[in-house]
Short mmCIF file of C-alpha atoms in Angstrom, two decimals:
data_model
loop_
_atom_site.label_atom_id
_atom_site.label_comp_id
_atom_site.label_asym_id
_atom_site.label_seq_id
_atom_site.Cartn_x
_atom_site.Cartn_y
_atom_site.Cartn_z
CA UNK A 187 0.00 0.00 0.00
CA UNK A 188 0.90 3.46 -1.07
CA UNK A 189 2.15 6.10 2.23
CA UNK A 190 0.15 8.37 2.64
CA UNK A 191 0.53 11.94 1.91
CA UNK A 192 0.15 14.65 4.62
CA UNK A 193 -3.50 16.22 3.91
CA UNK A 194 -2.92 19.61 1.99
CA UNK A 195 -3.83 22.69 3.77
CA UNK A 196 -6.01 26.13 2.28
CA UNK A 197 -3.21 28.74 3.38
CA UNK A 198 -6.02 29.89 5.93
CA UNK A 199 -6.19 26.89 7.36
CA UNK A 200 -5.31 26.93 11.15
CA UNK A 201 -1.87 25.26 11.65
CA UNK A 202 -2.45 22.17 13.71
CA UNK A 203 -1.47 22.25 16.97
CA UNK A 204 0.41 19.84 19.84
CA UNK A 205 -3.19 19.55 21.21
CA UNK A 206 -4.56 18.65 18.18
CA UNK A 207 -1.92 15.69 17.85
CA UNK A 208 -2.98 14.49 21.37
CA UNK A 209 -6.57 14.28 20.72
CA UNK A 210 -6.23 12.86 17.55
CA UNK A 211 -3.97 9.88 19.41
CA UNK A 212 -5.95 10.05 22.06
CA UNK A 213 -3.07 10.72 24.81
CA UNK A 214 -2.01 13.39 26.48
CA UNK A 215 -0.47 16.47 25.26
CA UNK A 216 2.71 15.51 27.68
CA UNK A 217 2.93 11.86 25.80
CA UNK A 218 3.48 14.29 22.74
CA UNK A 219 6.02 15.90 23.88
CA UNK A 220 7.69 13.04 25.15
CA UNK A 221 7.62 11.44 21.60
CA UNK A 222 9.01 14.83 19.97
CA UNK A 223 11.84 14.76 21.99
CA UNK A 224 12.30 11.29 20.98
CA UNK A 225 12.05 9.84 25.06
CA UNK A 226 12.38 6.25 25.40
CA UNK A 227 9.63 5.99 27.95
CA UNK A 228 6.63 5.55 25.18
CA UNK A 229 5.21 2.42 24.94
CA UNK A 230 5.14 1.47 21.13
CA UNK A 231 1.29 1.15 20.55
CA UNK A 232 1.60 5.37 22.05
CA UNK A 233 4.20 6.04 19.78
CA UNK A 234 2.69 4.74 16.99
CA UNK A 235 -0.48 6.47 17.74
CA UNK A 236 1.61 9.80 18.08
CA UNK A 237 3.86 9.57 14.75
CA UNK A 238 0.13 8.59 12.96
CA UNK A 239 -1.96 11.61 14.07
CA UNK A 240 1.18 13.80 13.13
CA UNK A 241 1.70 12.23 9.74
CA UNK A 242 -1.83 12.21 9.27
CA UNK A 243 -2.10 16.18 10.64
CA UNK A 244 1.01 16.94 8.81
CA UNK A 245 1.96 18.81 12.52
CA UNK A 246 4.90 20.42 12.08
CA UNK A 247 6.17 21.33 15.69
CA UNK A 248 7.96 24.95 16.60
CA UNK A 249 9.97 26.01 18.97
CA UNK A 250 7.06 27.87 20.49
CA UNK A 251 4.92 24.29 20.78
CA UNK A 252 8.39 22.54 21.69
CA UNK A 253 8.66 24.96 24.59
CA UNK A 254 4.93 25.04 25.64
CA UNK A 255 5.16 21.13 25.68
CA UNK A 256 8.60 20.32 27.67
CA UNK A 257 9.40 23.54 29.22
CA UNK A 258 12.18 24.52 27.14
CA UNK A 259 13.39 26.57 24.30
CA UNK A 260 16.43 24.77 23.38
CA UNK A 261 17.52 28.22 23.59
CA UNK A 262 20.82 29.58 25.59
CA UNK A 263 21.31 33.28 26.58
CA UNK A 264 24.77 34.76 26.80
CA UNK A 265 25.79 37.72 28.31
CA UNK A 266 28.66 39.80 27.51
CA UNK A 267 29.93 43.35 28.01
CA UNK A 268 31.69 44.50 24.62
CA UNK A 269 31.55 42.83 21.28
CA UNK A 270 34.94 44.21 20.56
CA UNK A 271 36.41 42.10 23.21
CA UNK A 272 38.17 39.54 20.83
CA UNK A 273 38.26 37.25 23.69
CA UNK A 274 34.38 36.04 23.13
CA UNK A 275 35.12 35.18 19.63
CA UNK A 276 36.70 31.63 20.84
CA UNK A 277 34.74 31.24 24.44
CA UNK A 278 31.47 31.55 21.84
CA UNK A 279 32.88 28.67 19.18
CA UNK A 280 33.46 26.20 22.29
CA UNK A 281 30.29 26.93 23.65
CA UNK A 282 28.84 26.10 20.07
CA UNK A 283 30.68 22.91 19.86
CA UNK A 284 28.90 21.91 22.68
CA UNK A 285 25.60 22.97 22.56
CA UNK A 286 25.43 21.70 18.87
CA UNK A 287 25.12 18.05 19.69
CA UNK A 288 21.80 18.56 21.38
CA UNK A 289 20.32 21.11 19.13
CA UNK A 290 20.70 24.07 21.57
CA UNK A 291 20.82 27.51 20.16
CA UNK A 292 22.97 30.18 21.80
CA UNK A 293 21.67 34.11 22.05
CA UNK A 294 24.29 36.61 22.48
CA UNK A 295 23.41 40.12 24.03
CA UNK A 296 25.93 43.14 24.90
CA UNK A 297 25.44 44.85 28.21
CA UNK A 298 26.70 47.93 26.52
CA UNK A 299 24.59 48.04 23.17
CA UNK A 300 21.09 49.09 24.38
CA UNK A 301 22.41 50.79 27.69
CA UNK A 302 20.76 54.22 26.46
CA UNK A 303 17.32 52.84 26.58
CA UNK A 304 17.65 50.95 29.92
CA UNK A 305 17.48 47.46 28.44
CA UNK A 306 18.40 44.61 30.69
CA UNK A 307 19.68 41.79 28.41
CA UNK A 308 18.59 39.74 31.63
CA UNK A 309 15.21 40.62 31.45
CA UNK A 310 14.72 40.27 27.77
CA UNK A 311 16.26 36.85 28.09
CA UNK A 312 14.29 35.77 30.91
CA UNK A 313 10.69 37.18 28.98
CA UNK A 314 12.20 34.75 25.94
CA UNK A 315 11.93 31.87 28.37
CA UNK A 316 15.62 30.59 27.67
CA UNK A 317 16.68 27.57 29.62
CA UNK A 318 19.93 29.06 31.39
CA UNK A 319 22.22 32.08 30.82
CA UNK A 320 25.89 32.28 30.84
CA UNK A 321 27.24 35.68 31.70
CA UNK A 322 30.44 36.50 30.58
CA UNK A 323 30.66 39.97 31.86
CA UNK A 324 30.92 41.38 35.17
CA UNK A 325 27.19 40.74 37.19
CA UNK A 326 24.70 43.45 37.68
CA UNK A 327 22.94 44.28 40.61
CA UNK A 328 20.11 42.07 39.68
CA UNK A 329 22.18 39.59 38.88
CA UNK A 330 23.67 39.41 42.39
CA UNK A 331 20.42 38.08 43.57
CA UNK A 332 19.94 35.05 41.58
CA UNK A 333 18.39 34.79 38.34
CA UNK A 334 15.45 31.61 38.45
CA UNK A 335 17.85 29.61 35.78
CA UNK A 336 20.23 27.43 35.44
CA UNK A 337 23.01 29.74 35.43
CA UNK A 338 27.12 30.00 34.74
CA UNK A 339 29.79 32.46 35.27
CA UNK A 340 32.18 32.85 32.95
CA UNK A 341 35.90 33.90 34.12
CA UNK A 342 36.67 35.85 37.44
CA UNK A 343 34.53 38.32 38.32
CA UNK A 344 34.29 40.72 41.22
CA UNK A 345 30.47 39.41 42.14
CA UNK A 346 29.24 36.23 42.31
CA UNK A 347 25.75 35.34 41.16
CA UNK A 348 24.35 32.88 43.50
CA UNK A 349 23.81 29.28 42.65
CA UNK A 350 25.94 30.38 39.21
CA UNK A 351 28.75 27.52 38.25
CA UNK A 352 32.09 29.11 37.30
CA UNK A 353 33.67 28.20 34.34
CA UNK A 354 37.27 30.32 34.27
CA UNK A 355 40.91 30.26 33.00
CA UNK A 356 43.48 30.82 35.66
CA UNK A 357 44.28 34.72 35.38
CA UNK A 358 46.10 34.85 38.53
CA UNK A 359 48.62 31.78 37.08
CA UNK A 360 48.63 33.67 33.81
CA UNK A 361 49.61 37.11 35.06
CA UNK A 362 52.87 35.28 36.59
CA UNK A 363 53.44 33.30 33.24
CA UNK A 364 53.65 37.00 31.70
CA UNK A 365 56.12 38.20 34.27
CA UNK A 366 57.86 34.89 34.45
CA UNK A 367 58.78 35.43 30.63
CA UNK A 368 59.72 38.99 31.10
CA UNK A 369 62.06 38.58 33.93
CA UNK A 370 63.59 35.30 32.18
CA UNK A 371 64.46 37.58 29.56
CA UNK A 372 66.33 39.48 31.41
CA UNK A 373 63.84 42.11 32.50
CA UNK A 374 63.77 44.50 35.66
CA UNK A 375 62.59 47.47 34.62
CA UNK A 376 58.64 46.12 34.09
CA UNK A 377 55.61 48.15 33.28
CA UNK A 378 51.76 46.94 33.61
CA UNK A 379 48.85 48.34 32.34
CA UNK A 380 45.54 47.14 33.10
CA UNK A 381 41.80 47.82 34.14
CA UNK A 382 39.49 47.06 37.00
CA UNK A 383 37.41 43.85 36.25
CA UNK A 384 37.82 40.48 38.07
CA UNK A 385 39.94 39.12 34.93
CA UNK A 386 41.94 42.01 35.22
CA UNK A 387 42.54 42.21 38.88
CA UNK A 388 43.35 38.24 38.74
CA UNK A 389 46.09 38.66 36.15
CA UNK A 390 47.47 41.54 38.06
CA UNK A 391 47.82 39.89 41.06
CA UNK A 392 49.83 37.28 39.65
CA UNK A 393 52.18 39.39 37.63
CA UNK A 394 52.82 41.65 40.78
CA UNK A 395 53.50 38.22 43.18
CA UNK A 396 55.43 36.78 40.17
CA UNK A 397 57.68 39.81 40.18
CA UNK A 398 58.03 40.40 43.86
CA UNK A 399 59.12 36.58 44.15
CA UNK A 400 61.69 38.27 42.44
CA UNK A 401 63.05 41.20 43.80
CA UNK A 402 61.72 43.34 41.35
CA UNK A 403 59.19 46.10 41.65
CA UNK A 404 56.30 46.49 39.35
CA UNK A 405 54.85 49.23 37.97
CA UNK A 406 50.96 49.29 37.38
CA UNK A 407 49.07 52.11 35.51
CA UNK A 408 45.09 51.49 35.25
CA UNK A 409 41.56 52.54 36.31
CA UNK A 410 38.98 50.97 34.94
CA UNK A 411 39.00 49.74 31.06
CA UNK A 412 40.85 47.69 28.93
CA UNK A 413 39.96 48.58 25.23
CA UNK A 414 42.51 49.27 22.81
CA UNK A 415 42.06 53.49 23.82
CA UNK A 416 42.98 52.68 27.20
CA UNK A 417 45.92 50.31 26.44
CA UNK A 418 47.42 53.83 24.22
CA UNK A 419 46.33 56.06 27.37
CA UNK A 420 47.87 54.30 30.20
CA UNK A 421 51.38 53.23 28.15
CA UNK A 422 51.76 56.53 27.10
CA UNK A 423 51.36 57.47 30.55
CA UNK A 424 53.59 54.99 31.93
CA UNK A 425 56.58 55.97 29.31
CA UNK A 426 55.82 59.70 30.01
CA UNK A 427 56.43 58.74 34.43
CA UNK A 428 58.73 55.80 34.03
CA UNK A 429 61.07 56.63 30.67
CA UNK A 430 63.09 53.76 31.70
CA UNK A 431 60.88 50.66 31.41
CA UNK A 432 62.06 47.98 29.43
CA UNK A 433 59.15 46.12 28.80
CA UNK A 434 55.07 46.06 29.23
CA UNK A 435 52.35 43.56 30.47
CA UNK A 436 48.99 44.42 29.03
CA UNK A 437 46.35 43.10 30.67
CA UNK A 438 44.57 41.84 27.24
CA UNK A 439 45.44 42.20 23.60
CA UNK A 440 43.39 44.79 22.96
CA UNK A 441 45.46 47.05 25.10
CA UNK A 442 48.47 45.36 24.07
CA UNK A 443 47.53 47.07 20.45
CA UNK A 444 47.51 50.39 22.08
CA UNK A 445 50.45 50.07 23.84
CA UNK A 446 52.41 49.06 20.85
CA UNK A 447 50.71 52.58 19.17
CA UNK A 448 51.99 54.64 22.55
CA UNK A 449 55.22 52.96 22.31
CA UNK A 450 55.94 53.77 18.52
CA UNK A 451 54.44 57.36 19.12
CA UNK A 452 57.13 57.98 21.72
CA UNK A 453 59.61 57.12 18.71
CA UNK A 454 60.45 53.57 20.37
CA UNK A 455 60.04 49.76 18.68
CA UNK A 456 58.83 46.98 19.81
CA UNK A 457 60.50 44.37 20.84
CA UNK A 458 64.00 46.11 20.35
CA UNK A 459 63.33 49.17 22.87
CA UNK A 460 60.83 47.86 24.79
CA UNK A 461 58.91 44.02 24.90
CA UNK A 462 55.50 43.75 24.72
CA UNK A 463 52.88 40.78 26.15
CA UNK A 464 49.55 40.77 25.80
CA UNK A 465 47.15 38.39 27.03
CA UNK A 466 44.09 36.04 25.62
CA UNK A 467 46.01 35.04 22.27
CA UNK A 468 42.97 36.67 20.25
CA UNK A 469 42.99 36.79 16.72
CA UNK A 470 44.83 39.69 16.84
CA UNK A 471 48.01 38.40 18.58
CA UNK A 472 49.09 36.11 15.82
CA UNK A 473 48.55 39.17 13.03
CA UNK A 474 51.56 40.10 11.04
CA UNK A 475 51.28 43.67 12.24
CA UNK A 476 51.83 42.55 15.86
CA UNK A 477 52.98 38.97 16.26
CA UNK A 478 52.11 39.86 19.67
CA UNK A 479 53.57 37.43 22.66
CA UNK A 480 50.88 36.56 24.83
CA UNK A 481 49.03 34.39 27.13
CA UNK A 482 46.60 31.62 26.12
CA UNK A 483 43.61 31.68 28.35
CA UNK A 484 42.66 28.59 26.48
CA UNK A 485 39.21 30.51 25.75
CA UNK A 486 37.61 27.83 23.66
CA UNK A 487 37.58 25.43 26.45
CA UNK A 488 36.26 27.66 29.21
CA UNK A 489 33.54 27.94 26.98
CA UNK A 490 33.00 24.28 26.57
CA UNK A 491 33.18 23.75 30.17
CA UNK A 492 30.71 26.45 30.36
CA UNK A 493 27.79 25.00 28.15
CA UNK A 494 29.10 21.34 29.24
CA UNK A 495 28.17 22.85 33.60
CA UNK A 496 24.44 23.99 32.44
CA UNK A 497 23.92 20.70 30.27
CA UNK A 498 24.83 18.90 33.71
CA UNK A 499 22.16 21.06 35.39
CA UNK A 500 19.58 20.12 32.95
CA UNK A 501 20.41 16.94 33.42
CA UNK A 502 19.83 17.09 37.11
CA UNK A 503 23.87 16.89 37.83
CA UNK A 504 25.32 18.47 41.44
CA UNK A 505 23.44 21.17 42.85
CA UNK A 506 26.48 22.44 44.74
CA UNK A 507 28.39 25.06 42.91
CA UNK A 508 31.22 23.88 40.38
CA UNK A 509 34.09 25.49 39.41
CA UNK A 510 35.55 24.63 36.36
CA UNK A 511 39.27 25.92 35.61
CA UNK A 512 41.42 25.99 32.66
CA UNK A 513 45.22 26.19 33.16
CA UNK A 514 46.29 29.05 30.49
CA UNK A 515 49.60 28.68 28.13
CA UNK A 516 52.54 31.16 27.22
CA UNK A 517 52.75 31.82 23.32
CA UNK A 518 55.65 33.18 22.46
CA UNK A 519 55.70 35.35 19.47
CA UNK A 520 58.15 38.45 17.64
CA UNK A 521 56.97 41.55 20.34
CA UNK A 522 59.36 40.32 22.95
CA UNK A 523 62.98 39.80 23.54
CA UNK A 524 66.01 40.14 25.81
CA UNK A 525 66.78 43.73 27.92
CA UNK A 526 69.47 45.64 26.47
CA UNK A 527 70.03 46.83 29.63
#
C-alpha cells in the first residue's frame, strides 16, 4: 500500500497544533512531547499512535509548541559586556561545539549596546523563556540576587551570582606566566597596564607576586577599562612617568595594540626598545602587524566547560556550585625579547 501523503492545507487553514496531535492519538499532550523529543519511555502502541496523528495532521512542531510542551526553548542566553572584546570570539565557538550536539541555540546580548534605553539583556532573556544564561561579563545588581535559571559564570569576576557555576581560565597563574617570561628575559625594569574587572585584577595579582618573588618592583598604571584606547592612554602614561621601562604587560590584547601605538608614538620599537605581552592570544596576537607574545587563556575550552556545567544542570547533575578551571599557556611570538640593559 501506497504512504500516505500529509493532507494539503487552504493557506487559511489553522496550523495544527500539539493539542490537536494528542486528541487525535488520544493521549495526552505531555505523551506528545515526550515522543518529539524522541524519550524512550513511550510504549510502542503510544508512539505509533503519536507519529500517525502527526503524519496524518502533517503537525509540524515549533519552537514555540516545543517549549509550551517540555518547558524549554532549546535556547541559551549569553551575556557579555563588549563585542569588541576579541576574547568572546573563541569562548562563543566552544560553547557552540557543545551545545550543537543537542540542538541548543545560543543568544548573544551586549550589556553595553542598548544601555541608552535601559534594556536589561537579563530581562529580555528571561521574557524569551531561555533555559539558562551564561554571563560573561561582570554581574549586575540584579544579577547578584539570583536569576530563576540554570546559570554559569564565565571567568573571574568581582560578584558572584548565587547558585551560578564558574567556568574560568586561571588569570592569577597567567599574570605570573607573563612576568615569568619577562624577567627570564632578562627584564627588571617592568611596566603593567591594566583595568578594573575580576579578569583584570586576577592577572594583576599574579604578575605583581610573580615579580616580587623576584626582587623586582612592578609598575601598574590602570583605572577601569581595557579597550585598545585605554591600552594607548595608560602606556603613554607609563613611558611619560617611568622613561626607563624595558618592557610592558597588558592586561589583554586589545590594550596590548595600544600600547604598541603609545610605544611607537614615543619614537620607540617593539620588541627592540621595549617588549610587549599581551594576554588572551585573540585573533589579533598572531597578526603580522603585531605577532604579539601573549598568554593563552585557552578561551575555547572555558567555553565548553561552560555550556558542558548547564547541560549537567539540565540533566539534574550536582546542585552544589562547580568550578571549572582551565590552566592558560605562554605563546611566544616576535613583540618580545632580551633587555638591552
Amino acid at each position: 500500500m501506497a504512504e500516505k501523503s500529509p493532507p494539503s492545507r487552504s493557506p487559511d487553514a489553522p496550523r495544527p497544533t500539539i493539542y490537536d496531535v494528542a486528541t487525535r492519538a488520544g493521549v495526552s499532550k505531555s505523551l506528545v512531547s515526550l515522543v518529539l523529543r524522541g524519550s524512550p519511555n513511550v510504549s510502542v502502541e503510544r508512539r505509533t499512535a503519536v507519529e500517525t496523528a502527526i503524519a496524518e495532521l502533517g503537525y509540524r512542531p515549533s519552537q514555540a509548541a516545543a517549549a509550551l510542551a517540555g518547558n524549554r526553548t532549546g535556547t541559551i542566553g549569553v551575556i557579555i559586556d563588549d563585542y569588541r572584546n576579541l576574547w568572546f570570539v573563541d569562548f562563543l565557538h566552544g560553547m557552540q561545539e557543545v551545545l550543537a550536539e543537542r540542538g541548543i541555540r545560543v543568544a548573544v546580548a551586549d550589556r553595553s549596546f542598548n544601555s541608552h534605553v535601559d534594556a536589561s539583556p537579563l530581562e529580555g532573556f528571561l521574557a524569551m523563556r531561555v533555559d539558562g544564561i551564561v554571563v560573561a561579563s561582570e554581574p549586575s545588581d540584579e544579577m547578584g540576587r539570583g536569576i530563576g535559571v540554570p546559570a554559569v559564570l564565565a571567568g573571574n569576576r568581582l560578584q558572584q551570582i548565587p547558585g551560578a557555576d564558574i567556568a574560568t581560565s586561571d588569570d592569577k597563574f597567567g599574570g605570573g606566566l607573563a612576568a615569568n617570561h619577562l624577567l627570564g628575559l632578562g627584564h627588571r625594569k617592568i611596566g603593567h597596564v591594566t583595568g578594573g574587572g575580576g579578569s583584570a585584577r586576577e592577572r594583576c595579582e599574579g604578575f605583581r607576586e610573580a615579580l616580587r618573588n623576584a626582587g623586582v618592583a612592578p609598575v601598574i598604571v590602570g583605572d577601569g577599562g581595557t579597550s585598545e584606547q585605554d591600552g594607548f592612554r595608560f602606556t603613554r602614561q607609563l613611558l611619560l612617568t617611568h622613561p626607563g621601562i624595558t618592557a610592558v604587560f597588558a592586561a589583554n590584547d586589545s590594550m596590548a595594540m595600544g600600547a604598541a601605538a603609545a610605544i611607537k608614538d614615543a619614537g620607540l620599537q617593539v620588541p627592540q626598545d621595549i617588549s610587549l605581552i599581551g594576554y588572551d592570544n585573540s585573533p589579533l596576537a598572531s597578526s603580522n602587524l603585531l605577532r604579539l607574545t601573549t598568554v593563552d587563556a585557552v578561551n575555547g575550552e572555558v567555553g565548553r566547560r561552560a555550556a558542558k556545567a548547564l547541560l549537567a544542570r539540565f540533566d539534574g547533575g550536582p546542585q552544589d556550585t562547580v568550578i571549572n578551571l582551565v590552566e592558560p599557556q605562554l605563546v611566544v611570538r616576535g613583540s618580545t625579547a632580551e633587555a638591552c640593559e
